[in-house]
Amino acid sequence: MLLTVICLPVTRTQLAFKAKVSFVLLDHYCKVAESYDDYYLELDQAQIESVVESLDLQPDHVMADIGGGTGRFAEEIFQLAGLKKKILCVEPSAEMLEKGKGRKGVEPVLKTGEEFFSDVSLRGTLDRVLFKYSFHHLSDPLSVFKDIERSLRPNGLCLIVSIRSISCYKRFAEVTGLAGEYHPSDENQGICQMFKEANFNVETSVIELPLILRKAKFYSMLRGHFMSSLYSISDQQIEKGIEVLEQREFSRIEENEEISSTLTHVLIKARKS
């Protein structure tokens, strides 16, 4: 779906809708906060090196991780890149940030991305901005991109990392009627166009990474509604999907045996012109 931004007056209905969406997201992350790091351990391990390479970090860089959750991924970036200054972990869920207390090289910031970048004191202070699995939560991307451009120093970079698909999850999605793939090319083109309007040079790439999950771990992730797209799915629907997988693709795989899967990422790299 092509993302467009049309400047129209905001009605009470639209405000109510945005408030509902915000509540749903905060409620979801409140529920998964306790197990979030466990759910995403293998996914983060699979991608950390490619993300650090794409960010092209230097030790003196100042970085913000938007929708940074518990701060674990930011902590790994801080250590791998040898940064001198703490990464700003911007996260609207207090429960998620609470899990990240005391992480090395991470400064928690309890704000939405919109709130964070609207702060005029931030202008010209950042070198790198990361959205890992969080860009789609922005309500007005173009406005945020313009604020990011003002917040970045010359040659600053904004990196969006999105999941295109996880092959084992795609099988589950197929039997439950959910979307198994995200961020199609026309949607990415819309994102790139908005970046260009905000004075960025943009390039995109698709990366496939091997992902190894134990079957029991994968089922635990599903039952825990690990992705926000699973928020509205009932426990009964999830169990039905798992039951179908057990009758088909995963019938010969033991609980503690590994499922070989592929994690496909879309990377959108926007550099300040």
PDB file of C-alpha atoms in Angstrom:
ATOM      1  CA  MET A   1       0.000   0.000   0.000  1.00  0.00           C
ATOM      2  CA  LEU A   2       1.403   3.387  -1.027  1.00  0.00           C
ATOM      3  CA  LEU A   3       1.868   5.711   1.899  1.00  0.00           C
ATOM      4  CA  THR A   4       0.672   9.243   1.205  1.00  0.00           C
ATOM      5  CA  VAL A   5       0.203  12.208   3.467  1.00  0.00           C
ATOM      6  CA  ILE A   6      -2.688  14.578   2.730  1.00  0.00           C
ATOM      7  CA  CYS A   7      -3.000  17.788   4.725  1.00  0.00           C
ATOM      8  CA  LEU A   8      -6.607  17.870   5.888  1.00  0.00           C
ATOM      9  CA  PRO A   9      -8.194  19.221   9.070  1.00  0.00           C
ATOM     10  CA  VAL A  10      -8.063  16.665  11.869  1.00  0.00           C
ATOM     11  CA  THR A  11     -11.569  15.702  12.964  1.00  0.00           C
ATOM     12  CA  ARG A  12     -12.676  14.427  16.355  1.00  0.00           C
ATOM     13  CA  THR A  13     -13.194  11.016  14.765  1.00  0.00           C
ATOM     14  CA  GLN A  14      -9.606  10.972  13.498  1.00  0.00           C
ATOM     15  CA  LEU A  15      -8.286  12.019  16.887  1.00  0.00           C
ATOM     16  CA  ALA A  16     -10.333   9.289  18.549  1.00  0.00           C
ATOM     17  CA  PHE A  17      -8.990   6.744  16.048  1.00  0.00           C
ATOM     18  CA  LYS A  18      -5.389   7.794  16.713  1.00  0.00           C
ATOM     19  CA  ALA A  19      -6.003   7.580  20.457  1.00  0.00           C
ATOM     20  CA  LYS A  20      -7.427   4.079  20.029  1.00  0.00           C
ATOM     21  CA  VAL A  21      -4.439   2.976  17.937  1.00  0.00           C
ATOM     22  CA  SER A  22      -2.055   4.397  20.544  1.00  0.00           C
ATOM     23  CA  PHE A  23      -3.898   2.561  23.311  1.00  0.00           C
ATOM     24  CA  VAL A  24      -3.779  -0.715  21.381  1.00  0.00           C
ATOM     25  CA  LEU A  25      -0.030  -0.410  20.803  1.00  0.00           C
ATOM     26  CA  LEU A  26       0.748   0.519  24.398  1.00  0.00           C
ATOM     27  CA  ASP A  27      -1.470  -2.286  25.668  1.00  0.00           C
ATOM     28  CA  HIS A  28       0.262  -4.783  23.379  1.00  0.00           C
ATOM     29  CA  TYR A  29       3.754  -3.798  24.502  1.00  0.00           C
ATOM     30  CA  CYS A  30       2.676  -3.708  28.135  1.00  0.00           C
ATOM     31  CA  LYS A  31       1.629  -7.353  27.788  1.00  0.00           C
ATOM     32  CA  VAL A  32       4.764  -8.541  25.962  1.00  0.00           C
ATOM     33  CA  ALA A  33       7.331  -6.485  27.900  1.00  0.00           C
ATOM     34  CA  GLU A  34       8.199  -9.274  30.327  1.00  0.00           C
ATOM     35  CA  SER A  35       9.069 -11.739  27.542  1.00  0.00           C
ATOM     36  CA  TYR A  36      10.032  -9.337  24.735  1.00  0.00           C
ATOM     37  CA  ASP A  37      13.787  -9.909  24.913  1.00  0.00           C
ATOM     38  CA  ASP A  38      13.306 -13.671  24.864  1.00  0.00           C
ATOM     39  CA  TYR A  39      10.878 -13.540  21.940  1.00  0.00           C
ATOM     40  CA  TYR A  40      13.261 -11.486  19.799  1.00  0.00           C
ATOM     41  CA  LEU A  41      16.587 -13.014  20.858  1.00  0.00           C
ATOM     42  CA  GLU A  42      17.186 -15.086  17.726  1.00  0.00           C
ATOM     43  CA  LEU A  43      15.814 -12.388  15.412  1.00  0.00           C
ATOM     44  CA  ASP A  44      18.150  -9.792  16.909  1.00  0.00           C
ATOM     45  CA  GLN A  45      21.136 -12.129  16.763  1.00  0.00           C
ATOM     46  CA  ALA A  46      20.453 -12.830  13.097  1.00  0.00           C
ATOM     47  CA  GLN A  47      20.435  -9.167  12.080  1.00  0.00           C
ATOM     48  CA  ILE A  48      22.681  -7.215  14.449  1.00  0.00           C
ATOM     49  CA  GLU A  49      25.787  -7.284  12.244  1.00  0.00           C
ATOM     50  CA  SER A  50      23.968  -6.186   9.078  1.00  0.00           C
ATOM     51  CA  VAL A  51      22.260  -3.327  10.956  1.00  0.00           C
ATOM     52  CA  VAL A  52      25.512  -2.077  12.485  1.00  0.00           C
ATOM     53  CA  GLU A  53      27.185  -2.233   9.080  1.00  0.00           C
ATOM     54  CA  SER A  54      24.339  -0.266   7.470  1.00  0.00           C
ATOM     55  CA  LEU A  55      24.459   2.410  10.175  1.00  0.00           C
ATOM     56  CA  ASP A  56      28.146   3.070   9.389  1.00  0.00           C
ATOM     57  CA  LEU A  57      28.805   4.292  12.925  1.00  0.00           C
ATOM     58  CA  GLN A  58      31.846   6.164  14.159  1.00  0.00           C
ATOM     59  CA  PRO A  59      32.860   6.228  17.857  1.00  0.00           C
ATOM     60  CA  ASP A  60      31.867   9.899  18.327  1.00  0.00           C
ATOM     61  CA  HIS A  61      28.433   9.550  16.725  1.00  0.00           C
ATOM     62  CA  VAL A  62      25.247  10.384  18.614  1.00  0.00           C
ATOM     63  CA  MET A  63      22.463   7.922  17.842  1.00  0.00           C
ATOM     64  CA  ALA A  64      18.745   7.573  18.621  1.00  0.00           C
ATOM     65  CA  ASP A  65      16.923   4.236  18.466  1.00  0.00           C
ATOM     66  CA  ILE A  66      13.227   5.006  17.927  1.00  0.00           C
ATOM     67  CA  GLY A  67      10.843   2.423  19.341  1.00  0.00           C
ATOM     68  CA  GLY A  68      13.891   0.883  21.000  1.00  0.00           C
ATOM     69  CA  GLY A  69      11.859  -1.259  23.383  1.00  0.00           C
ATOM     70  CA  THR A  70      13.888  -2.663  26.259  1.00  0.00           C
ATOM     71  CA  GLY A  71      17.144  -1.198  24.948  1.00  0.00           C
ATOM     72  CA  ARG A  72      18.843  -4.548  24.464  1.00  0.00           C
ATOM     73  CA  PHE A  73      19.444  -4.032  20.744  1.00  0.00           C
ATOM     74  CA  ALA A  74      20.777  -0.523  21.396  1.00  0.00           C
ATOM     75  CA  GLU A  75      23.132  -1.931  24.023  1.00  0.00           C
ATOM     76  CA  GLU A  76      24.512  -4.435  21.513  1.00  0.00           C
ATOM     77  CA  ILE A  77      24.995  -1.688  18.914  1.00  0.00           C
ATOM     78  CA  PHE A  78      26.774   0.486  21.489  1.00  0.00           C
ATOM     79  CA  GLN A  79      29.232  -2.282  22.278  1.00  0.00           C
ATOM     80  CA  LEU A  80      29.795  -3.531  18.716  1.00  0.00           C
ATOM     81  CA  ALA A  81      30.317  -0.039  17.282  1.00  0.00           C
ATOM     82  CA  GLY A  82      32.505   1.131  20.164  1.00  0.00           C
ATOM     83  CA  LEU A  83      30.450   4.262  20.717  1.00  0.00           C
ATOM     84  CA  LYS A  84      31.518   6.813  23.304  1.00  0.00           C
ATOM     85  CA  LYS A  85      28.108   8.396  23.860  1.00  0.00           C
ATOM     86  CA  LYS A  86      24.988   6.632  25.062  1.00  0.00           C
ATOM     87  CA  ILE A  87      22.335   5.690  22.524  1.00  0.00           C
ATOM     88  CA  LEU A  88      19.024   7.443  23.111  1.00  0.00           C
ATOM     89  CA  CYS A  89      16.442   4.656  23.425  1.00  0.00           C
ATOM     90  CA  VAL A  90      13.139   6.381  22.581  1.00  0.00           C
ATOM     91  CA  GLU A  91      10.163   4.282  23.624  1.00  0.00           C
ATOM     92  CA  PRO A  92       6.567   5.219  24.575  1.00  0.00           C
ATOM     93  CA  SER A  93       5.976   2.096  26.688  1.00  0.00           C
ATOM     94  CA  ALA A  94       7.033   2.571  30.314  1.00  0.00           C
ATOM     95  CA  GLU A  95       6.881  -1.198  30.840  1.00  0.00           C
ATOM     96  CA  MET A  96       9.346  -1.816  28.012  1.00  0.00           C
ATOM     97  CA  LEU A  97      11.767   0.845  29.230  1.00  0.00           C
ATOM     98  CA  GLU A  98      11.583  -0.514  32.772  1.00  0.00           C
ATOM     99  CA  LYS A  99      13.056  -3.792  31.500  1.00  0.00           C
ATOM    100  CA  GLY A 100      16.020  -1.873  30.101  1.00  0.00           C
ATOM    101  CA  LYS A 101      17.166  -0.140  33.267  1.00  0.00           C
ATOM    102  CA  GLY A 102      20.918  -0.277  33.792  1.00  0.00           C
ATOM    103  CA  ARG A 103      21.864  -1.264  30.247  1.00  0.00           C
ATOM    104  CA  LYS A 104      25.353  -0.163  29.285  1.00  0.00           C
ATOM    105  CA  GLY A 105      25.477   2.707  26.805  1.00  0.00           C
ATOM    106  CA  VAL A 106      21.696   3.258  26.730  1.00  0.00           C
ATOM    107  CA  GLU A 107      19.804   6.400  27.764  1.00  0.00           C
ATOM    108  CA  PRO A 108      16.045   5.675  28.116  1.00  0.00           C
ATOM    109  CA  VAL A 109      13.636   8.328  26.794  1.00  0.00           C
ATOM    110  CA  LEU A 110       9.914   7.853  27.488  1.00  0.00           C
ATOM    111  CA  LYS A 111       8.418   9.467  24.380  1.00  0.00           C
ATOM    112  CA  THR A 112       6.857   8.641  21.037  1.00  0.00           C
ATOM    113  CA  GLY A 113       8.916   9.293  17.927  1.00  0.00           C
ATOM    114  CA  GLU A 114       6.716  12.262  17.105  1.00  0.00           C
ATOM    115  CA  GLU A 115       7.210  13.787  20.556  1.00  0.00           C
ATOM    116  CA  PHE A 116      10.945  13.199  20.512  1.00  0.00           C
ATOM    117  CA  PHE A 117      11.667  14.807  17.138  1.00  0.00           C
ATOM    118  CA  SER A 118       9.344  17.758  17.683  1.00  0.00           C
ATOM    119  CA  ASP A 119      11.734  19.034  20.374  1.00  0.00           C
ATOM    120  CA  VAL A 120      13.503  22.021  18.768  1.00  0.00           C
ATOM    121  CA  SER A 121      16.468  21.659  21.133  1.00  0.00           C
ATOM    122  CA  LEU A 122      17.305  18.424  19.307  1.00  0.00           C
ATOM    123  CA  ARG A 123      18.138  20.177  16.042  1.00  0.00           C
ATOM    124  CA  GLY A 124      21.590  19.488  14.659  1.00  0.00           C
ATOM    125  CA  THR A 125      22.530  17.122  17.481  1.00  0.00           C
ATOM    126  CA  LEU A 126      22.186  13.613  16.003  1.00  0.00           C
ATOM    127  CA  ASP A 127      24.305  11.581  13.591  1.00  0.00           C
ATOM    128  CA  ARG A 128      22.248   8.404  13.288  1.00  0.00           C
ATOM    129  CA  VAL A 129      18.580   7.475  13.700  1.00  0.00           C
ATOM    130  CA  LEU A 130      17.308   3.885  13.717  1.00  0.00           C
ATOM    131  CA  PHE A 131      13.771   2.573  13.331  1.00  0.00           C
ATOM    132  CA  LYS A 132      13.870  -1.195  13.857  1.00  0.00           C
ATOM    133  CA  TYR A 133      10.393  -2.682  13.423  1.00  0.00           C
ATOM    134  CA  SER A 134       8.870   0.596  14.600  1.00  0.00           C
ATOM    135  CA  PHE A 135       8.443   2.882  11.579  1.00  0.00           C
ATOM    136  CA  HIS A 136       4.921   1.617  10.859  1.00  0.00           C
ATOM    137  CA  HIS A 137       3.748   3.023  14.202  1.00  0.00           C
ATOM    138  CA  LEU A 138       4.298   6.620  13.053  1.00  0.00           C
ATOM    139  CA  SER A 139       1.021   8.464  12.483  1.00  0.00           C
ATOM    140  CA  ASP A 140       2.504  11.182  10.231  1.00  0.00           C
ATOM    141  CA  PRO A 141       5.757   9.903   8.671  1.00  0.00           C
ATOM    142  CA  LEU A 142       6.463  12.877   6.396  1.00  0.00           C
ATOM    143  CA  SER A 143       6.256  15.347   9.279  1.00  0.00           C
ATOM    144  CA  VAL A 144       8.587  13.163  11.356  1.00  0.00           C
ATOM    145  CA  PHE A 145      11.051  12.812   8.462  1.00  0.00           C
ATOM    146  CA  LYS A 146      11.244  16.595   8.189  1.00  0.00           C
ATOM    147  CA  ASP A 147      11.905  16.847  11.919  1.00  0.00           C
ATOM    148  CA  ILE A 148      14.570  14.138  11.638  1.00  0.00           C
ATOM    149  CA  GLU A 149      16.272  16.065   8.825  1.00  0.00           C
ATOM    150  CA  ARG A 150      16.456  19.109  11.100  1.00  0.00           C
ATOM    151  CA  SER A 151      17.747  16.986  13.972  1.00  0.00           C
ATOM    152  CA  LEU A 152      20.576  15.388  11.999  1.00  0.00           C
ATOM    153  CA  ARG A 153      24.017  16.854  11.509  1.00  0.00           C
ATOM    154  CA  PRO A 154      25.478  17.103   7.973  1.00  0.00           C
ATOM    155  CA  ASN A 155      25.794  13.663   6.362  1.00  0.00           C
ATOM    156  CA  GLY A 156      23.496  12.235   9.047  1.00  0.00           C
ATOM    157  CA  LEU A 157      21.686   8.982   8.391  1.00  0.00           C
ATOM    158  CA  CYS A 158      18.250   7.532   9.158  1.00  0.00           C
ATOM    159  CA  LEU A 159      17.895   3.756   8.799  1.00  0.00           C
ATOM    160  CA  ILE A 160      14.550   1.943   8.686  1.00  0.00           C
ATOM    161  CA  VAL A 161      14.697  -1.816   9.259  1.00  0.00           C
ATOM    162  CA  SER A 162      11.467  -3.691   8.529  1.00  0.00           C
ATOM    163  CA  ILE A 163      10.531  -7.341   8.356  1.00  0.00           C
ATOM    164  CA  ARG A 164       9.387  -8.413   4.903  1.00  0.00           C
ATOM    165  CA  SER A 165       8.787 -11.976   6.041  1.00  0.00           C
ATOM    166  CA  ILE A 166       9.833 -14.775   8.385  1.00  0.00           C
ATOM    167  CA  SER A 167       9.375 -18.013   6.506  1.00  0.00           C
ATOM    168  CA  CYS A 168       8.155 -20.091   9.472  1.00  0.00           C
ATOM    169  CA  TYR A 169       5.734 -17.317  10.494  1.00  0.00           C
ATOM    170  CA  LYS A 170       4.557 -17.064   6.896  1.00  0.00           C
ATOM    171  CA  ARG A 171       3.396 -20.679   7.110  1.00  0.00           C
ATOM    172  CA  PHE A 172       1.445 -19.877  10.269  1.00  0.00           C
ATOM    173  CA  ALA A 173      -0.061 -16.781   8.629  1.00  0.00           C
ATOM    174  CA  GLU A 174      -1.218 -18.778   5.629  1.00  0.00           C
ATOM    175  CA  VAL A 175      -3.275 -21.164   7.761  1.00  0.00           C
ATOM    176  CA  THR A 176      -4.775 -18.394   9.925  1.00  0.00           C
ATOM    177  CA  GLY A 177      -5.617 -15.882   7.196  1.00  0.00           C
ATOM    178  CA  LEU A 178      -3.078 -13.294   8.354  1.00  0.00           C
ATOM    179  CA  ALA A 179      -0.676 -11.338   6.180  1.00  0.00           C
ATOM    180  CA  GLY A 180       2.507 -13.351   5.802  1.00  0.00           C
ATOM    181  CA  GLU A 181       4.497 -10.628   4.067  1.00  0.00           C
ATOM    182  CA  TYR A 182       4.841  -6.965   4.934  1.00  0.00           C
ATOM    183  CA  HIS A 183       6.175  -3.789   3.320  1.00  0.00           C
ATOM    184  CA  PRO A 184       5.688  -4.491  -0.396  1.00  0.00           C
ATOM    185  CA  SER A 185       7.693  -2.557  -2.954  1.00  0.00           C
ATOM    186  CA  ASP A 186       5.008   0.092  -3.621  1.00  0.00           C
ATOM    187  CA  GLU A 187       4.856   0.930   0.095  1.00  0.00           C
ATOM    188  CA  ASN A 188       8.630   1.247   0.215  1.00  0.00           C
ATOM    189  CA  GLN A 189       8.525   3.528  -2.802  1.00  0.00           C
ATOM    190  CA  GLY A 190       6.101   5.759  -0.910  1.00  0.00           C
ATOM    191  CA  ILE A 191       8.460   5.878   2.079  1.00  0.00           C
ATOM    192  CA  CYS A 192      11.390   6.747  -0.186  1.00  0.00           C
ATOM    193  CA  GLN A 193       9.382   9.521  -1.828  1.00  0.00           C
ATOM    194  CA  MET A 194       8.589  11.054   1.554  1.00  0.00           C
ATOM    195  CA  PHE A 195      12.263  10.917   2.515  1.00  0.00           C
ATOM    196  CA  LYS A 196      13.133  12.738  -0.707  1.00  0.00           C
ATOM    197  CA  GLU A 197      10.531  15.402   0.064  1.00  0.00           C
ATOM    198  CA  ALA A 198      12.248  15.825   3.428  1.00  0.00           C
ATOM    199  CA  ASN A 199      15.633  16.432   1.701  1.00  0.00           C
ATOM    200  CA  PHE A 200      17.203  12.967   1.946  1.00  0.00           C
ATOM    201  CA  ASN A 201      19.056  10.802  -0.540  1.00  0.00           C
ATOM    202  CA  VAL A 202      17.592   7.304  -0.306  1.00  0.00           C
ATOM    203  CA  GLU A 203      18.598   3.760  -1.140  1.00  0.00           C
ATOM    204  CA  THR A 204      16.851   0.472  -0.387  1.00  0.00           C
ATOM    205  CA  SER A 205      17.968  -3.118  -0.123  1.00  0.00           C
ATOM    206  CA  VAL A 206      16.459  -6.478   0.721  1.00  0.00           C
ATOM    207  CA  ILE A 207      18.515  -8.868   2.835  1.00  0.00           C
ATOM    208  CA  GLU A 208      17.836 -12.533   3.536  1.00  0.00           C
ATOM    209  CA  LEU A 209      19.305 -13.932   6.737  1.00  0.00           C
ATOM    210  CA  PRO A 210      19.286 -17.480   8.129  1.00  0.00           C
ATOM    211  CA  LEU A 211      17.150 -17.867  11.236  1.00  0.00           C
ATOM    212  CA  ILE A 212      17.174 -20.900  13.513  1.00  0.00           C
ATOM    213  CA  LEU A 213      14.340 -21.359  16.007  1.00  0.00           C
ATOM    214  CA  ARG A 214      13.372 -24.344  18.120  1.00  0.00           C
ATOM    215  CA  LYS A 215       9.796 -25.350  17.397  1.00  0.00           C
ATOM    216  CA  ALA A 216       8.828 -24.953  21.049  1.00  0.00           C
ATOM    217  CA  LYS A 217      10.288 -21.432  21.062  1.00  0.00           C
ATOM    218  CA  PHE A 218       8.422 -20.467  17.898  1.00  0.00           C
ATOM    219  CA  TYR A 219       5.129 -21.707  19.347  1.00  0.00           C
ATOM    220  CA  SER A 220       5.840 -19.799  22.558  1.00  0.00           C
ATOM    221  CA  MET A 221       6.340 -16.616  20.519  1.00  0.00           C
ATOM    222  CA  LEU A 222       3.023 -17.141  18.738  1.00  0.00           C
ATOM    223  CA  ARG A 223       1.160 -17.865  21.970  1.00  0.00           C
ATOM    224  CA  GLY A 224       2.694 -14.727  23.464  1.00  0.00           C
ATOM    225  CA  HIS A 225       1.444 -12.580  20.542  1.00  0.00           C
ATOM    226  CA  PHE A 226       5.054 -11.469  19.982  1.00  0.00           C
ATOM    227  CA  MET A 227       4.233  -9.235  16.994  1.00  0.00           C
ATOM    228  CA  SER A 228       1.850  -6.286  17.224  1.00  0.00           C
ATOM    229  CA  SER A 229      -0.008  -7.723  14.213  1.00  0.00           C
ATOM    230  CA  LEU A 230      -1.058 -10.607  16.491  1.00  0.00           C
ATOM    231  CA  TYR A 231      -2.643  -8.292  19.061  1.00  0.00           C
ATOM    232  CA  SER A 232      -6.188  -8.719  17.740  1.00  0.00           C
ATOM    233  CA  ILE A 233      -5.887 -12.492  17.232  1.00  0.00           C
ATOM    234  CA  SER A 234      -7.489 -14.639  19.921  1.00  0.00           C
ATOM    235  CA  ASP A 235      -5.661 -17.386  21.781  1.00  0.00           C
ATOM    236  CA  GLN A 236      -8.075 -19.860  20.213  1.00  0.00           C
ATOM    237  CA  GLN A 237      -7.144 -18.727  16.693  1.00  0.00           C
ATOM    238  CA  ILE A 238      -3.466 -19.072  17.479  1.00  0.00           C
ATOM    239  CA  GLU A 239      -3.969 -22.601  18.876  1.00  0.00           C
ATOM    240  CA  LYS A 240      -5.941 -23.526  15.768  1.00  0.00           C
ATOM    241  CA  GLY A 241      -3.100 -22.300  13.563  1.00  0.00           C
ATOM    242  CA  ILE A 242      -0.533 -24.257  15.567  1.00  0.00           C
ATOM    243  CA  GLU A 243      -2.748 -27.347  15.343  1.00  0.00           C
ATOM    244  CA  VAL A 244      -2.807 -27.091  11.543  1.00  0.00           C
ATOM    245  CA  LEU A 245       0.996 -26.672  11.425  1.00  0.00           C
ATOM    246  CA  GLU A 246       1.325 -29.782  13.587  1.00  0.00           C
ATOM    247  CA  GLN A 247      -0.756 -31.723  11.092  1.00  0.00           C
ATOM    248  CA  ARG A 248       1.279 -30.466   8.127  1.00  0.00           C
ATOM    249  CA  GLU A 249       4.747 -28.896   7.826  1.00  0.00           C
ATOM    250  CA  PHE A 250       5.934 -29.367  11.399  1.00  0.00           C
ATOM    251  CA  SER A 251       4.471 -32.808  12.082  1.00  0.00           C
ATOM    252  CA  ARG A 252       7.866 -34.543  12.004  1.00  0.00           C
ATOM    253  CA  ILE A 253       9.741 -31.907  13.987  1.00  0.00           C
ATOM    254  CA  GLU A 254      10.118 -32.561  17.723  1.00  0.00           C
ATOM    255  CA  GLU A 255       9.410 -29.778  20.230  1.00  0.00           C
ATOM    256  CA  ASN A 256      13.104 -29.078  20.912  1.00  0.00           C
ATOM    257  CA  GLU A 257      14.273 -29.583  17.345  1.00  0.00           C
ATOM    258  CA  GLU A 258      15.180 -26.581  15.236  1.00  0.00           C
ATOM    259  CA  ILE A 259      13.158 -25.065  12.424  1.00  0.00           C
ATOM    260  CA  SER A 260      15.342 -23.726   9.639  1.00  0.00           C
ATOM    261  CA  SER A 261      13.848 -20.451   8.543  1.00  0.00           C
ATOM    262  CA  THR A 262      14.684 -17.287   6.615  1.00  0.00           C
ATOM    263  CA  LEU A 263      14.359 -13.747   7.910  1.00  0.00           C
ATOM    264  CA  THR A 264      13.875 -11.277   5.054  1.00  0.00           C
ATOM    265  CA  HIS A 265      14.544  -7.638   5.842  1.00  0.00           C
ATOM    266  CA  VAL A 266      13.893  -4.422   3.993  1.00  0.00           C
ATOM    267  CA  LEU A 267      16.473  -1.726   4.717  1.00  0.00           C
ATOM    268  CA  ILE A 268      15.748   1.881   3.777  1.00  0.00           C
ATOM    269  CA  LYS A 269      18.797   4.093   4.216  1.00  0.00           C
ATOM    270  CA  ALA A 270      18.151   7.842   4.038  1.00  0.00           C
ATOM    271  CA  ARG A 271      21.115  10.203   4.192  1.00  0.00           C
ATOM    272  CA  LYS A 272      20.725  13.932   4.740  1.00  0.00           C
ATOM    273  CA  SER A 273      21.384  15.803   1.500  1.00  0.00           C
TER     274      SER A 273
END
